[in-house]
């Protein structure tokens, strides 16, 4: 169905190829997963399937890419009804006002008859379980709902291939499972071919029929999941734990790992998991008392009371739409509470001017590109140094610790989602404000980049900063957080030590905790250290 024949692609003015001699095929009805480190070329590979590379991007393409026998160098119209693409930010592709209109839009462009359009819309609404959203305005959808609508909007054109780039990166664990089960059903029941790139492998690797790895040299290798994961450069915690314990055959799911884990659970039974305490919890940096917030007539948060001390890393969790991003907007002064009181280092954030606010709070939003406006990485870093009155090179040094070796001459808009996030993180983290807020900070980051980010956040906390993460990434919480707060329907339903909160939650528990339950182990590193002691 999809064929790459010795494909090498180089972006305009790039010194090296983004893909090098890629040669593989994807059969009809496969769920094919593409993995690799941040910036390795996964998104480029996906864009080549529908001709965005090179029709839209420019550059030099050597070799041949074809879908259903049609070369992607043909006019894009030739592939429009064969390949459906859902990008990293599905809402950015919406063009209509309501869900039903969005589902019909692609068919209108293809000139499909009205009676066929109506039937296909109804089929997709039922298939994806979104019939109740039919007349909803697109701007009112949660991330999970928007992701399903984005998938539906390309399915109405009846493509034979569905290409998805990081489809679960903005979803809570429950919504991610829903989307992945929908994709599996499309493959199993309809014979659709799914090509998907994803960094959060713990969510998706068990669904794949084959896996392809884009290496650091931009070359490509593919094979069966267990064989590829045995020595892949990126691996989910379940695979990393299996490698540590020597389990064969290699398990790819929590269910299979639990079957192999009893001897390991027995070895760990007499060892107490480490306590992740705040190194030195200092004075209060932020406090909220009786805080409520609303958008128009809709209450988003109410009766929010908590305090954050220096040295804490607080993970704010909850399903999509629970109020996590709203809470960060309140703390950052971008939004005034409907009622209640917020105090950040002695002042209400919404009452401060911009220069006073940035000395107290740093926020990385869920769309990191909103913080980037220069033409190159180098100028972005130098401007940040000047604006924050930092020593020259401070922001670039912070960037190198998160995502090393980025070409300083590249435009921020040409970076991958993960690389762009790393640059925005560097701009905010470099001045080290007392309170640091991050909204989905690991979106688009591979495991190595997440580990580097976790180390930086722990170092900031150790030097007296308070860090608040609004995140769906339970593995980041397991690695980093000292405390977890769970929101539901605008209220705090759980607040306590991160280990206790996530281990007792069937939804927010990390993979290691699920495999080794009832003992409260969070990470492979903890298990490795315990076995070595």
Coordinates of C-alpha atoms in Angstrom, one line a residue:
X1 CA 0.0 0.0 0.0
X2 CA 2.9 2.4 0.9
X3 CA 6.3 2.0 -0.7
X4 CA 9.5 4.0 0.0
X5 CA 12.1 3.0 -2.6
X6 CA 15.6 4.2 -1.6
X7 CA 14.3 7.7 -0.6
X8 CA 16.7 10.5 0.4
X9 CA 15.3 13.9 1.2
X10 CA 17.0 17.2 2.0
X11 CA 15.3 20.4 3.0
X12 CA 16.2 23.6 1.1
X13 CA 19.6 24.9 2.3
X14 CA 20.0 22.1 4.8
X15 CA 23.6 20.7 5.0
X16 CA 22.5 17.1 5.6
X17 CA 19.5 15.0 4.5
X18 CA 16.4 14.6 6.8
X19 CA 16.0 11.1 5.5
X20 CA 18.7 8.9 4.0
X21 CA 18.2 5.9 1.8
X22 CA 14.8 4.9 3.3
X23 CA 13.5 1.7 1.8
X24 CA 10.5 -0.2 3.2
X25 CA 6.9 -1.1 2.4
X26 CA 3.6 -1.0 4.5
X27 CA 1.0 -3.6 3.5
X28 CA -2.7 -3.0 3.4
X29 CA -4.4 -3.3 6.8
X30 CA -1.2 -2.7 8.8
X31 CA -0.8 -0.6 12.0
X32 CA 2.7 0.6 11.3
X33 CA 4.4 2.6 14.1
X34 CA 7.4 4.9 13.4
X35 CA 9.7 5.7 16.3
X36 CA 12.9 7.6 16.7
X37 CA 14.6 10.4 18.7
X38 CA 13.3 14.0 18.6
X39 CA 14.3 15.6 15.2
X40 CA 15.3 12.3 13.6
X41 CA 13.0 12.7 10.7
X42 CA 9.7 11.0 11.7
X43 CA 7.5 13.9 10.7
X44 CA 9.3 14.3 7.4
X45 CA 8.7 10.6 6.6
X46 CA 5.0 11.0 7.3
X47 CA 4.7 14.1 5.2
X48 CA 6.3 12.3 2.3
X49 CA 3.4 9.9 2.2
X50 CA 0.9 12.4 0.9
X51 CA 3.3 14.6 -1.0
X52 CA 3.6 17.5 1.5
X53 CA 7.3 16.6 1.1
X54 CA 8.4 18.0 -1.3
X55 CA 5.4 19.8 -2.8
X56 CA 4.8 22.1 0.1
X57 CA 8.2 22.1 1.8
X58 CA 10.5 22.3 -1.2
X59 CA 13.8 20.5 -1.1
X60 CA 15.3 17.6 -3.0
X61 CA 13.7 14.2 -3.1
X62 CA 15.6 11.2 -4.5
X63 CA 14.1 7.8 -4.9
X64 CA 10.3 7.1 -5.1
X65 CA 7.4 7.2 -2.6
X66 CA 4.1 5.7 -3.8
X67 CA 0.7 5.0 -2.3
X68 CA -1.5 2.4 -3.8
X69 CA 0.8 2.5 -6.9
X70 CA 0.5 6.3 -7.3
X71 CA 3.8 8.3 -7.0
X72 CA 3.6 11.1 -4.5
X73 CA 5.2 13.5 -7.1
X74 CA 1.9 13.4 -8.9
X75 CA -0.4 16.4 -8.3
X76 CA -1.7 16.4 -4.7
X77 CA -5.3 15.9 -6.0
X78 CA -4.3 12.4 -7.0
X79 CA -3.7 11.4 -3.4
X80 CA -6.5 13.4 -1.7
X81 CA -9.0 10.6 -1.6
X82 CA -6.3 7.9 -0.8
X83 CA -4.3 9.4 2.1
X84 CA -5.8 11.1 5.2
X85 CA -3.4 13.1 7.4
X86 CA -3.9 14.1 11.1
X87 CA -1.2 16.4 12.4
X88 CA 0.3 17.0 15.8
X89 CA -2.2 19.8 16.5
X90 CA -5.5 18.6 15.0
X91 CA -7.4 21.8 15.9
X92 CA -5.1 23.8 13.7
X93 CA -6.5 22.0 10.6
X94 CA -10.2 22.8 11.4
X95 CA -11.8 25.2 8.9
X96 CA -15.6 24.9 9.8
X97 CA -17.6 26.1 12.8
X98 CA -19.3 22.9 13.9
X99 CA -18.4 19.2 14.0
X100 CA -20.9 18.2 11.3
X101 CA -19.7 20.9 8.9
X102 CA -16.0 19.9 9.5
X103 CA -16.8 16.3 8.7
X104 CA -18.3 17.3 5.4
X105 CA -15.7 19.8 4.4
X106 CA -13.2 17.4 2.7
X107 CA -16.0 15.7 0.8
X108 CA -17.3 19.0 -0.5
X109 CA -13.8 19.7 -1.9
X110 CA -13.8 16.3 -3.6
X111 CA -17.2 17.0 -5.2
X112 CA -18.9 14.0 -3.6
X113 CA -22.7 13.8 -4.1
X114 CA -24.9 15.2 -1.2
X115 CA -26.6 11.9 -0.5
X116 CA -23.2 10.1 -0.2
X117 CA -21.9 12.9 2.0
X118 CA -24.8 12.5 4.4
X119 CA -24.3 8.8 4.6
X120 CA -20.6 9.0 5.3
X121 CA -21.0 11.7 8.0
X122 CA -23.5 9.4 9.8
X123 CA -21.2 6.4 9.4
X124 CA -18.2 8.3 10.9
X125 CA -20.2 9.8 13.7
X126 CA -21.2 6.3 14.8
X127 CA -17.8 4.7 14.1
X128 CA -16.0 7.2 16.3
X129 CA -18.7 7.5 18.9
X130 CA -19.1 11.3 18.4
X131 CA -22.7 11.5 17.4
X132 CA -23.4 13.6 20.5
X133 CA -21.0 16.2 19.2
X134 CA -22.7 16.7 15.9
X135 CA -23.8 20.3 16.4
X136 CA -21.0 21.3 18.9
X137 CA -18.9 24.3 18.0
X138 CA -15.3 23.1 17.3
X139 CA -13.9 25.7 19.8
X140 CA -15.8 24.1 22.7
X141 CA -14.3 20.6 22.2
X142 CA -11.8 19.0 24.6
X143 CA -8.5 17.8 23.2
X144 CA -9.7 14.2 23.1
X145 CA -12.9 15.2 21.3
X146 CA -11.0 17.4 18.8
X147 CA -8.6 14.5 18.1
X148 CA -11.6 12.2 17.2
X149 CA -13.2 14.9 15.1
X150 CA -9.9 15.4 13.2
X151 CA -9.7 11.7 12.5
X152 CA -13.3 11.7 11.4
X153 CA -12.8 14.7 9.1
X154 CA -10.3 12.7 7.0
X155 CA -12.2 9.4 7.2
X156 CA -15.3 10.8 5.5
X157 CA -13.2 11.0 2.3
X158 CA -12.8 7.2 2.5
X159 CA -9.0 7.1 2.4
X160 CA -7.1 3.8 2.2
X161 CA -4.2 5.2 4.3
X162 CA -4.4 7.2 7.5
X163 CA -1.3 9.0 8.6
X164 CA -1.1 10.4 12.2
X165 CA 1.7 12.4 13.8
X166 CA 1.7 12.2 17.7
X167 CA -2.0 11.5 17.9
X168 CA -2.0 11.0 21.7
X169 CA 0.4 13.7 22.8
X170 CA -2.3 16.1 24.1
X171 CA -4.6 13.5 25.5
X172 CA -5.2 12.2 29.0
X173 CA -4.6 8.4 29.4
X174 CA -8.3 7.5 29.1
X175 CA -8.8 9.6 25.9
X176 CA -5.6 8.2 24.4
X177 CA -6.8 4.6 24.9
X178 CA -10.1 5.5 23.3
X179 CA -8.4 7.0 20.2
X180 CA -6.0 4.0 19.9
X181 CA -8.8 1.5 20.2
X182 CA -10.6 3.4 17.4
X183 CA -7.5 3.2 15.2
X184 CA -7.2 -0.5 15.9
X185 CA -10.8 -1.1 15.0
X186 CA -10.3 0.8 11.7
X187 CA -7.4 -1.5 10.9
X188 CA -9.1 -4.7 12.0
X189 CA -12.6 -4.1 10.7
X190 CA -12.1 -1.9 7.7
X191 CA -8.7 -2.9 6.5
X192 CA -7.4 0.7 6.7
X193 CA -3.7 1.1 6.7
X194 CA -2.4 3.2 9.6
X195 CA 1.0 4.9 9.7
X196 CA 1.6 6.6 13.0
X197 CA 4.5 8.4 14.7
X198 CA 4.5 8.6 18.5
X199 CA 6.9 9.4 21.3
X200 CA 4.8 8.0 24.1
X201 CA 5.5 4.4 23.2
X202 CA 4.1 3.1 26.4
X203 CA 0.7 3.9 25.0
X204 CA 0.9 2.5 21.5
X205 CA 3.6 -0.1 21.0
X206 CA 1.4 -3.0 21.9
X207 CA -1.0 -2.1 19.1
X208 CA 1.6 -2.1 16.3
X209 CA 1.9 -4.9 13.7
X210 CA 5.3 -3.6 12.7
X211 CA 7.7 -0.9 13.9
X212 CA 10.1 1.2 11.9
X213 CA 13.0 3.1 13.6
X214 CA 14.5 6.3 12.2
X215 CA 18.0 6.3 13.4
X216 CA 20.3 9.2 14.4
X217 CA 21.8 8.9 10.9
X218 CA 18.3 9.4 9.3
X219 CA 18.4 5.8 8.0
X220 CA 15.5 3.5 8.5
X221 CA 15.0 -0.1 9.8
X222 CA 11.7 -2.0 10.2
X223 CA 10.6 -5.3 11.7
X224 CA 8.3 -7.1 14.1
X225 CA 7.6 -5.1 17.3
X226 CA 9.4 -7.5 19.8
X227 CA 12.4 -7.8 17.6
X228 CA 12.7 -4.1 16.9
X229 CA 12.2 -3.1 20.6
X230 CA 14.8 -5.5 21.8
X231 CA 17.6 -3.0 21.0
X232 CA 15.7 0.1 19.8
X233 CA 17.3 3.4 20.9
X234 CA 14.0 4.5 22.4
X235 CA 11.8 2.2 24.4
X236 CA 8.8 2.4 26.8
X237 CA 9.2 1.6 30.5
X238 CA 7.7 -1.9 30.0
X239 CA 10.4 -2.8 27.5
X240 CA 13.2 -1.1 29.6
X241 CA 12.1 -3.2 32.7
X242 CA 12.0 -6.3 30.6
X243 CA 15.5 -5.7 29.4
X244 CA 16.7 -5.1 33.0
X245 CA 15.0 -8.3 34.2
X246 CA 16.0 -10.4 31.1
X247 CA 12.4 -11.4 30.2
X248 CA 12.0 -13.4 27.0
X249 CA 10.0 -13.2 24.9
X250 CA 10.0 -9.5 25.3
X251 CA 6.6 -8.2 26.6
X252 CA 5.1 -5.1 25.0
X253 CA 2.1 -4.7 27.3
X254 CA 1.5 -4.4 31.0
X255 CA -0.6 -7.6 30.9
X256 CA 2.2 -9.7 29.4
X257 CA 4.8 -8.1 31.7
X258 CA 2.8 -8.9 34.8
X259 CA 2.8 -12.5 33.8
X260 CA 6.6 -12.5 33.7
X261 CA 7.1 -10.3 36.7
X262 CA 6.3 -12.5 39.7
X263 CA 10.0 -13.5 40.4
X264 CA 11.0 -9.8 40.2
X265 CA 8.1 -8.9 42.6
X266 CA 9.3 -11.5 45.0
X267 CA 12.9 -10.1 44.9
X268 CA 11.6 -6.6 45.6
X269 CA 9.1 -7.6 48.3
X270 CA 11.6 -7.0 51.1
X271 CA 12.9 -3.7 49.7
X272 CA 11.1 -0.4 50.5
X273 CA 10.7 1.9 47.5
X274 CA 12.6 5.2 47.9
X275 CA 10.9 8.2 49.4
X276 CA 10.9 11.2 47.0
X277 CA 10.7 14.1 49.4
X278 CA 11.3 17.8 48.8
X279 CA 15.0 18.4 49.5
X280 CA 14.3 21.6 51.4
X281 CA 10.7 22.8 51.4
X282 CA 11.0 26.5 52.0
X283 CA 8.6 29.4 52.3
X284 CA 5.4 29.6 50.4
X285 CA 5.9 30.8 46.8
X286 CA 2.2 30.5 45.7
X287 CA -1.1 30.1 47.4
X288 CA -4.7 29.9 46.3
X289 CA -7.7 30.4 48.5
X290 CA -11.3 29.9 47.5
X291 CA -10.3 30.4 43.8
X292 CA -13.0 30.1 41.1
X293 CA -12.8 30.7 37.4
X294 CA -15.2 30.6 34.5
X295 CA -15.4 31.1 30.7
X296 CA -18.6 32.9 30.0
X297 CA -21.4 31.0 31.7
X298 CA -19.3 27.9 32.3
X299 CA -17.6 27.3 35.6
X300 CA -14.2 25.8 35.0
X301 CA -12.7 25.8 38.5
X302 CA -14.3 26.4 41.9
X303 CA -13.2 26.2 45.6
X304 CA -9.5 25.7 44.8
X305 CA -7.3 25.9 47.9
X306 CA -3.6 24.9 48.0
X307 CA -0.2 26.2 48.6
X308 CA 3.1 25.6 46.8
X309 CA 6.4 25.9 48.6
X310 CA 9.9 26.4 47.3
X311 CA 11.5 23.1 46.3
X312 CA 8.3 21.4 45.3
X313 CA 7.6 19.9 41.9
X314 CA 3.8 19.6 41.7
X315 CA 2.1 17.7 38.9
X316 CA -1.4 18.8 38.1
X317 CA -3.3 15.9 36.4
X318 CA -6.8 15.2 35.3
X319 CA -8.8 14.3 32.2
X320 CA -9.0 16.7 29.2
X321 CA -11.1 19.7 30.2
X322 CA -10.6 19.3 34.0
X323 CA -9.2 22.8 34.3
X324 CA -5.4 22.2 34.4
X325 CA -4.5 24.9 31.8
X326 CA -6.9 27.3 33.4
X327 CA -5.2 26.8 36.7
X328 CA -1.8 27.7 35.1
X329 CA -3.3 30.8 33.4
X330 CA -4.5 32.0 36.8
X331 CA -1.1 31.4 38.4
X332 CA 0.6 33.2 35.5
X333 CA -1.6 36.3 35.7
X334 CA -3.0 35.7 32.2
X335 CA -6.5 35.3 33.8
X336 CA -8.3 37.0 36.7
X337 CA -10.1 34.6 39.1
X338 CA -13.9 35.0 39.3
X339 CA -13.6 34.9 43.1
X340 CA -11.0 34.0 45.7
X341 CA -7.4 35.1 46.2
X342 CA -4.1 34.2 44.5
X343 CA -0.8 35.2 46.0
X344 CA 2.6 34.8 44.1
X345 CA 5.6 35.8 46.1
X346 CA 3.6 38.5 47.9
X347 CA 1.4 39.8 45.0
X348 CA -1.7 38.9 43.0
X349 CA -0.3 37.9 39.6
X350 CA -3.1 39.5 37.5
X351 CA -2.3 42.9 39.2
X352 CA 1.4 43.0 38.1
X353 CA 2.8 44.6 35.0
X354 CA 4.7 42.4 32.6
X355 CA 8.2 43.2 33.9
X356 CA 7.3 42.5 37.5
X357 CA 5.4 39.4 36.5
X358 CA 8.2 37.7 34.6
X359 CA 10.5 38.1 37.7
X360 CA 8.0 36.0 39.7
X361 CA 6.5 33.5 37.2
X362 CA 7.6 31.8 34.0
X363 CA 5.0 30.0 31.8
X364 CA 5.5 27.6 28.9
X365 CA 2.1 27.3 27.3
X366 CA 0.8 24.2 25.5
X367 CA 1.6 25.9 22.2
X368 CA 5.3 26.7 22.7
X369 CA 5.5 28.5 19.3
X370 CA 3.6 31.4 20.9
X371 CA 6.8 32.4 22.7
X372 CA 9.0 32.3 19.6
X373 CA 9.2 35.2 17.2
X374 CA 12.8 35.6 16.0
X375 CA 14.1 34.3 12.7
X376 CA 16.8 32.0 14.1
X377 CA 17.5 29.9 17.2
X378 CA 20.6 32.1 17.8
X379 CA 18.7 35.4 17.8
X380 CA 15.9 33.8 19.9
X381 CA 18.4 32.9 22.6
X382 CA 20.3 36.2 22.4
X383 CA 17.1 38.3 22.6
X384 CA 16.0 36.2 25.6
X385 CA 19.3 36.9 27.3
X386 CA 19.0 40.7 26.8
X387 CA 15.3 40.9 27.8
X388 CA 16.0 38.9 31.0
X389 CA 19.3 40.7 31.7
X390 CA 21.2 37.4 31.7
X391 CA 24.9 36.7 30.8
X392 CA 25.3 36.2 27.1
X393 CA 24.9 32.5 26.2
X394 CA 22.8 31.6 29.2
X395 CA 19.7 30.7 27.2
X396 CA 21.7 28.7 24.6
X397 CA 23.4 26.8 27.4
X398 CA 20.0 25.9 28.8
X399 CA 18.8 24.8 25.4
X400 CA 21.8 22.5 25.0
X401 CA 21.0 20.8 28.2
X402 CA 17.5 20.0 27.0
X403 CA 18.1 19.4 23.2
X404 CA 21.7 19.5 22.2
X405 CA 23.3 20.4 18.9
X406 CA 20.5 22.4 17.3
X407 CA 21.8 24.4 14.4
X408 CA 21.7 28.1 15.6
X409 CA 20.9 29.3 12.1
X410 CA 17.6 27.3 11.8
X411 CA 14.3 29.2 11.9
X412 CA 12.2 28.2 15.0
X413 CA 9.2 27.4 12.7
X414 CA 11.3 24.8 10.8
X415 CA 11.9 22.8 14.0
X416 CA 10.1 19.7 15.0
X417 CA 7.4 20.0 17.6
X418 CA 9.8 18.6 20.2
X419 CA 12.6 20.9 19.2
X420 CA 10.4 23.9 19.3
X421 CA 9.2 23.0 22.7
X422 CA 12.8 22.6 23.9
X423 CA 13.6 26.2 22.7
X424 CA 10.6 27.6 24.4
X425 CA 11.5 25.8 27.6
X426 CA 15.0 27.3 27.4
X427 CA 13.7 30.8 27.0
X428 CA 11.5 30.5 30.1
X429 CA 13.8 28.4 32.3
X430 CA 17.0 30.4 31.7
X431 CA 16.1 33.3 34.0
X432 CA 14.9 30.8 36.6
X433 CA 11.9 32.6 38.1
X434 CA 10.7 31.5 41.6
X435 CA 7.6 29.8 40.1
X436 CA 7.9 27.9 36.9
X437 CA 4.7 26.7 35.1
X438 CA 4.7 24.1 32.3
X439 CA 1.7 23.1 30.3
X440 CA 2.2 19.7 28.7
X441 CA 6.0 20.2 28.7
X442 CA 6.9 16.8 27.1
X443 CA 4.7 17.0 24.1
X444 CA 6.9 15.9 21.2
X445 CA 9.9 15.0 23.4
X446 CA 11.6 11.6 23.2
X447 CA 12.6 9.7 26.4
X448 CA 16.2 11.1 26.4
X449 CA 14.9 14.7 26.1
X450 CA 12.4 14.0 28.8
X451 CA 15.1 12.7 31.1
X452 CA 17.2 15.8 30.5
X453 CA 14.1 18.0 31.2
X454 CA 13.4 16.1 34.4
X455 CA 17.0 16.6 35.6
X456 CA 16.8 20.3 35.0
X457 CA 13.5 20.6 36.9
X458 CA 14.9 18.7 39.8
X459 CA 17.9 21.0 39.9
X460 CA 15.7 24.1 39.8
X461 CA 13.6 22.7 42.7
X462 CA 16.8 21.8 44.7
X463 CA 17.8 25.5 44.4
X464 CA 14.5 26.7 45.8
X465 CA 12.3 27.2 42.8
X466 CA 8.7 25.8 42.7
X467 CA 7.7 23.9 39.6
X468 CA 4.1 23.2 38.5
X469 CA 3.5 20.8 35.6
X470 CA 0.1 20.4 34.0
X471 CA 0.5 17.1 32.3
X472 CA -1.0 13.9 30.9
X473 CA 2.4 12.3 30.9
X474 CA 2.3 9.8 33.8
X475 CA 5.8 8.7 33.2
X476 CA 7.1 12.3 33.6
X477 CA 5.2 12.5 36.9
X478 CA 6.8 9.2 38.0
X479 CA 10.3 10.5 37.2
X480 CA 10.0 14.0 38.4
X481 CA 7.1 15.1 40.7
X482 CA 7.2 15.2 44.5
X483 CA 3.5 16.0 44.7
X484 CA 0.5 15.3 42.6
X485 CA -2.8 17.1 42.4
X486 CA -5.7 15.6 40.5
X487 CA -8.5 17.8 39.2
X488 CA -12.0 16.6 38.2
X489 CA -15.0 18.8 37.2
X490 CA -13.1 21.9 38.4
X491 CA -12.3 20.5 41.9
X492 CA -9.3 19.0 43.6
X493 CA -10.1 15.4 44.2
X494 CA -6.6 14.3 45.3
X495 CA -3.6 16.1 46.6
X496 CA -0.6 14.3 48.1
X497 CA 2.8 12.7 47.6
X498 CA 3.2 11.8 43.9
X499 CA 4.0 8.2 44.6
X500 CA 0.9 7.7 46.7
X501 CA -1.4 9.5 44.4
X502 CA -0.4 7.8 41.1
X503 CA 0.2 4.3 42.4
X504 CA -3.4 4.3 43.8
X505 CA -4.9 5.4 40.5
X506 CA -5.7 2.9 37.8
X507 CA -5.7 5.7 35.2
X508 CA -2.6 7.7 36.2
X509 CA -0.3 4.9 37.4
X510 CA 2.9 4.6 35.3
X511 CA 3.8 1.3 33.6
X512 CA 6.3 0.1 36.3
X513 CA 3.7 0.7 39.1
X514 CA 1.1 -1.4 37.2
X515 CA 3.6 -4.2 36.5
X516 CA 4.9 -4.4 40.1
X517 CA 1.7 -3.6 42.0
X518 CA 0.9 -3.7 44.9
X519 CA 4.4 -2.5 45.7
X520 CA 4.8 1.2 45.0
X521 CA 7.6 1.3 42.4
X522 CA 7.5 4.1 39.9
X523 CA 10.4 3.9 37.5
X524 CA 12.9 1.4 36.0
X525 CA 15.8 3.4 37.5
X526 CA 14.3 2.9 41.0
X527 CA 14.1 -0.9 40.4
X528 CA 17.6 -1.0 38.9
X529 CA 19.1 0.8 41.9
X530 CA 17.2 -1.5 44.3
X531 CA 18.5 -4.7 42.6
X532 CA 22.1 -3.3 42.6
X533 CA 22.1 -2.5 46.3

